[in-house]
């Protein structure tokens, strides 16, 4: 089992209900090892882990996820690149959305609904 490890945050913009992080997808991150040997890619489970951990941390939620909504993986995230993670809080609905993007390229997105009473 691979231990969870957050990527380096190169830049951050934090507002009340929105966070924008520029992340470094260093080739040395354990998620790239063995997934896949010919062309390493960042697994979707790592993308979800990061979105949940950063979102819960910045918006003050306990990380007890009730469900994931409209989850989409659109493009491969490769090692030694940069990616922007955009988090938008929806506190009245006990959820936040996330998207991984860079410029006009969208890589993954979804919404995380937290268990009730976790904010």
PDB file of C-alpha atoms in Angstrom:
ATOM      1  CA  UNK A   1       0.000   0.000   0.000  1.00  0.00           C
ATOM      2  CA  UNK A   2       1.260   3.483  -0.859  1.00  0.00           C
ATOM      3  CA  UNK A   3       1.262   6.000   1.960  1.00  0.00           C
ATOM      4  CA  UNK A   4      -0.540   9.220   1.146  1.00  0.00           C
ATOM      5  CA  UNK A   5       1.751  12.136   0.397  1.00  0.00           C
ATOM      6  CA  UNK A   6       0.670  15.625  -0.606  1.00  0.00           C
ATOM      7  CA  UNK A   7       2.443  17.366  -3.486  1.00  0.00           C
ATOM      8  CA  UNK A   8       4.477  20.539  -3.103  1.00  0.00           C
ATOM      9  CA  UNK A   9       2.369  23.682  -3.207  1.00  0.00           C
ATOM     10  CA  UNK A  10       4.116  26.252  -5.402  1.00  0.00           C
ATOM     11  CA  UNK A  11       1.518  29.023  -5.125  1.00  0.00           C
ATOM     12  CA  UNK A  12      -1.717  29.515  -3.203  1.00  0.00           C
ATOM     13  CA  UNK A  13      -4.581  31.990  -3.324  1.00  0.00           C
ATOM     14  CA  UNK A  14      -7.000  31.662  -0.433  1.00  0.00           C
ATOM     15  CA  UNK A  15     -10.334  33.448  -0.293  1.00  0.00           C
ATOM     16  CA  UNK A  16     -13.293  32.833   2.007  1.00  0.00           C
ATOM     17  CA  UNK A  17     -14.994  30.164  -0.116  1.00  0.00           C
ATOM     18  CA  UNK A  18     -12.383  29.460  -2.807  1.00  0.00           C
ATOM     19  CA  UNK A  19      -8.825  28.157  -2.793  1.00  0.00           C
ATOM     20  CA  UNK A  20      -6.514  27.973  -5.797  1.00  0.00           C
ATOM     21  CA  UNK A  21      -3.312  25.907  -5.446  1.00  0.00           C
ATOM     22  CA  UNK A  22      -0.537  25.420  -7.978  1.00  0.00           C
ATOM     23  CA  UNK A  23       0.889  21.956  -7.348  1.00  0.00           C
ATOM     24  CA  UNK A  24       4.160  20.369  -8.454  1.00  0.00           C
ATOM     25  CA  UNK A  25       3.684  16.804  -9.668  1.00  0.00           C
ATOM     26  CA  UNK A  26       7.229  15.687  -8.918  1.00  0.00           C
ATOM     27  CA  UNK A  27       8.225  12.372 -10.499  1.00  0.00           C
ATOM     28  CA  UNK A  28       9.468  11.190  -7.081  1.00  0.00           C
ATOM     29  CA  UNK A  29       5.947  11.085  -5.597  1.00  0.00           C
ATOM     30  CA  UNK A  30       5.217   7.466  -4.612  1.00  0.00           C
ATOM     31  CA  UNK A  31       1.950   7.435  -6.605  1.00  0.00           C
ATOM     32  CA  UNK A  32       3.872   7.402  -9.885  1.00  0.00           C
ATOM     33  CA  UNK A  33       5.820   4.221  -9.017  1.00  0.00           C
ATOM     34  CA  UNK A  34       4.386   1.276 -10.926  1.00  0.00           C
ATOM     35  CA  UNK A  35       1.396   3.192 -12.337  1.00  0.00           C
ATOM     36  CA  UNK A  36       2.371   2.580 -15.278  1.00  0.00           C
ATOM     37  CA  UNK A  37       5.969   1.536 -16.043  1.00  0.00           C
ATOM     38  CA  UNK A  38       6.031   2.758 -19.679  1.00  0.00           C
ATOM     39  CA  UNK A  39       4.328   6.092 -18.900  1.00  0.00           C
ATOM     40  CA  UNK A  40       3.702   6.978 -15.252  1.00  0.00           C
ATOM     41  CA  UNK A  41       0.404   8.763 -14.567  1.00  0.00           C
ATOM     42  CA  UNK A  42      -1.138  10.082 -11.365  1.00  0.00           C
ATOM     43  CA  UNK A  43      -3.875   7.633 -10.280  1.00  0.00           C
ATOM     44  CA  UNK A  44      -7.390   8.960  -9.757  1.00  0.00           C
ATOM     45  CA  UNK A  45      -7.346   7.780  -6.141  1.00  0.00           C
ATOM     46  CA  UNK A  46      -4.398  10.125  -5.458  1.00  0.00           C
ATOM     47  CA  UNK A  47      -6.224  13.012  -7.130  1.00  0.00           C
ATOM     48  CA  UNK A  48      -9.252  12.377  -4.905  1.00  0.00           C
ATOM     49  CA  UNK A  49      -7.087  12.042  -1.798  1.00  0.00           C
ATOM     50  CA  UNK A  50      -5.437  15.410  -2.454  1.00  0.00           C
ATOM     51  CA  UNK A  51      -8.695  17.211  -3.235  1.00  0.00           C
ATOM     52  CA  UNK A  52     -10.343  15.839  -0.079  1.00  0.00           C
ATOM     53  CA  UNK A  53      -7.372  16.529   2.181  1.00  0.00           C
ATOM     54  CA  UNK A  54      -6.777  20.075   0.906  1.00  0.00           C
ATOM     55  CA  UNK A  55     -10.514  20.901   0.795  1.00  0.00           C
ATOM     56  CA  UNK A  56     -11.199  19.642   4.314  1.00  0.00           C
ATOM     57  CA  UNK A  57      -8.138  21.432   5.657  1.00  0.00           C
ATOM     58  CA  UNK A  58      -8.862  24.815   4.065  1.00  0.00           C
ATOM     59  CA  UNK A  59     -12.630  24.777   4.662  1.00  0.00           C
ATOM     60  CA  UNK A  60     -12.530  23.273   8.160  1.00  0.00           C
ATOM     61  CA  UNK A  61     -14.359  19.996   7.492  1.00  0.00           C
ATOM     62  CA  UNK A  62     -13.608  16.680   9.142  1.00  0.00           C
ATOM     63  CA  UNK A  63     -12.605  14.284   6.398  1.00  0.00           C
ATOM     64  CA  UNK A  64     -15.638  12.015   6.664  1.00  0.00           C
ATOM     65  CA  UNK A  65     -16.870  11.767   3.087  1.00  0.00           C
ATOM     66  CA  UNK A  66     -20.511  10.781   2.571  1.00  0.00           C
ATOM     67  CA  UNK A  67     -20.393  10.580  -1.230  1.00  0.00           C
ATOM     68  CA  UNK A  68     -18.653  11.810  -4.367  1.00  0.00           C
ATOM     69  CA  UNK A  69     -20.725  13.533  -7.051  1.00  0.00           C
ATOM     70  CA  UNK A  70     -20.177  14.165 -10.789  1.00  0.00           C
ATOM     71  CA  UNK A  71     -16.683  12.688 -10.671  1.00  0.00           C
ATOM     72  CA  UNK A  72     -14.860  13.046 -14.006  1.00  0.00           C
ATOM     73  CA  UNK A  73     -11.322  12.179 -15.086  1.00  0.00           C
ATOM     74  CA  UNK A  74     -10.670  13.838 -18.426  1.00  0.00           C
ATOM     75  CA  UNK A  75      -6.913  13.885 -19.084  1.00  0.00           C
ATOM     76  CA  UNK A  76      -3.850  12.111 -17.721  1.00  0.00           C
ATOM     77  CA  UNK A  77      -1.758  13.923 -15.112  1.00  0.00           C
ATOM     78  CA  UNK A  78       1.930  13.241 -15.798  1.00  0.00           C
ATOM     79  CA  UNK A  79       5.055  13.475 -13.620  1.00  0.00           C
ATOM     80  CA  UNK A  80       7.263  16.572 -13.548  1.00  0.00           C
ATOM     81  CA  UNK A  81       4.412  18.892 -14.471  1.00  0.00           C
ATOM     82  CA  UNK A  82       2.422  21.566 -12.676  1.00  0.00           C
ATOM     83  CA  UNK A  83      -1.316  21.493 -12.140  1.00  0.00           C
ATOM     84  CA  UNK A  84      -3.790  23.895 -10.593  1.00  0.00           C
ATOM     85  CA  UNK A  85      -6.269  22.612  -8.018  1.00  0.00           C
ATOM     86  CA  UNK A  86      -9.324  24.838  -7.629  1.00  0.00           C
ATOM     87  CA  UNK A  87     -11.549  24.243  -4.578  1.00  0.00           C
ATOM     88  CA  UNK A  88     -14.957  25.926  -4.145  1.00  0.00           C
ATOM     89  CA  UNK A  89     -16.778  25.606  -0.835  1.00  0.00           C
ATOM     90  CA  UNK A  90     -20.566  25.211  -0.610  1.00  0.00           C
ATOM     91  CA  UNK A  91     -20.973  25.352   3.191  1.00  0.00           C
ATOM     92  CA  UNK A  92     -24.782  25.493   3.204  1.00  0.00           C
ATOM     93  CA  UNK A  93     -24.810  22.154   1.388  1.00  0.00           C
ATOM     94  CA  UNK A  94     -21.915  20.648   3.379  1.00  0.00           C
ATOM     95  CA  UNK A  95     -19.864  20.073   0.232  1.00  0.00           C
ATOM     96  CA  UNK A  96     -17.115  21.478  -1.918  1.00  0.00           C
ATOM     97  CA  UNK A  97     -16.212  21.081  -5.569  1.00  0.00           C
ATOM     98  CA  UNK A  98     -12.760  20.565  -6.991  1.00  0.00           C
ATOM     99  CA  UNK A  99     -11.147  20.739 -10.393  1.00  0.00           C
ATOM    100  CA  UNK A 100      -7.651  20.083 -11.629  1.00  0.00           C
ATOM    101  CA  UNK A 101      -6.784  22.315 -14.554  1.00  0.00           C
ATOM    102  CA  UNK A 102      -4.024  24.181 -16.277  1.00  0.00           C
ATOM    103  CA  UNK A 103      -5.031  27.018 -18.552  1.00  0.00           C
ATOM    104  CA  UNK A 104      -7.865  25.760 -20.741  1.00  0.00           C
ATOM    105  CA  UNK A 105      -7.001  22.101 -20.097  1.00  0.00           C
ATOM    106  CA  UNK A 106      -9.239  20.365 -17.578  1.00  0.00           C
ATOM    107  CA  UNK A 107      -7.894  17.146 -16.032  1.00  0.00           C
ATOM    108  CA  UNK A 108     -10.410  16.051 -13.372  1.00  0.00           C
ATOM    109  CA  UNK A 109     -13.317  17.409 -11.368  1.00  0.00           C
ATOM    110  CA  UNK A 110     -16.028  16.478  -8.925  1.00  0.00           C
ATOM    111  CA  UNK A 111     -17.890  17.368  -5.736  1.00  0.00           C
ATOM    112  CA  UNK A 112     -17.267  16.017  -2.264  1.00  0.00           C
ATOM    113  CA  UNK A 113     -20.278  15.736   0.030  1.00  0.00           C
ATOM    114  CA  UNK A 114     -19.278  15.480   3.689  1.00  0.00           C
ATOM    115  CA  UNK A 115     -21.136  13.597   6.416  1.00  0.00           C
ATOM    116  CA  UNK A 116     -23.695  15.830   8.180  1.00  0.00           C
ATOM    117  CA  UNK A 117     -22.534  17.823  11.162  1.00  0.00           C
ATOM    118  CA  UNK A 118     -18.901  17.817  10.038  1.00  0.00           C
ATOM    119  CA  UNK A 119     -18.366  21.572   9.592  1.00  0.00           C
TER     120      UNK A 119
END
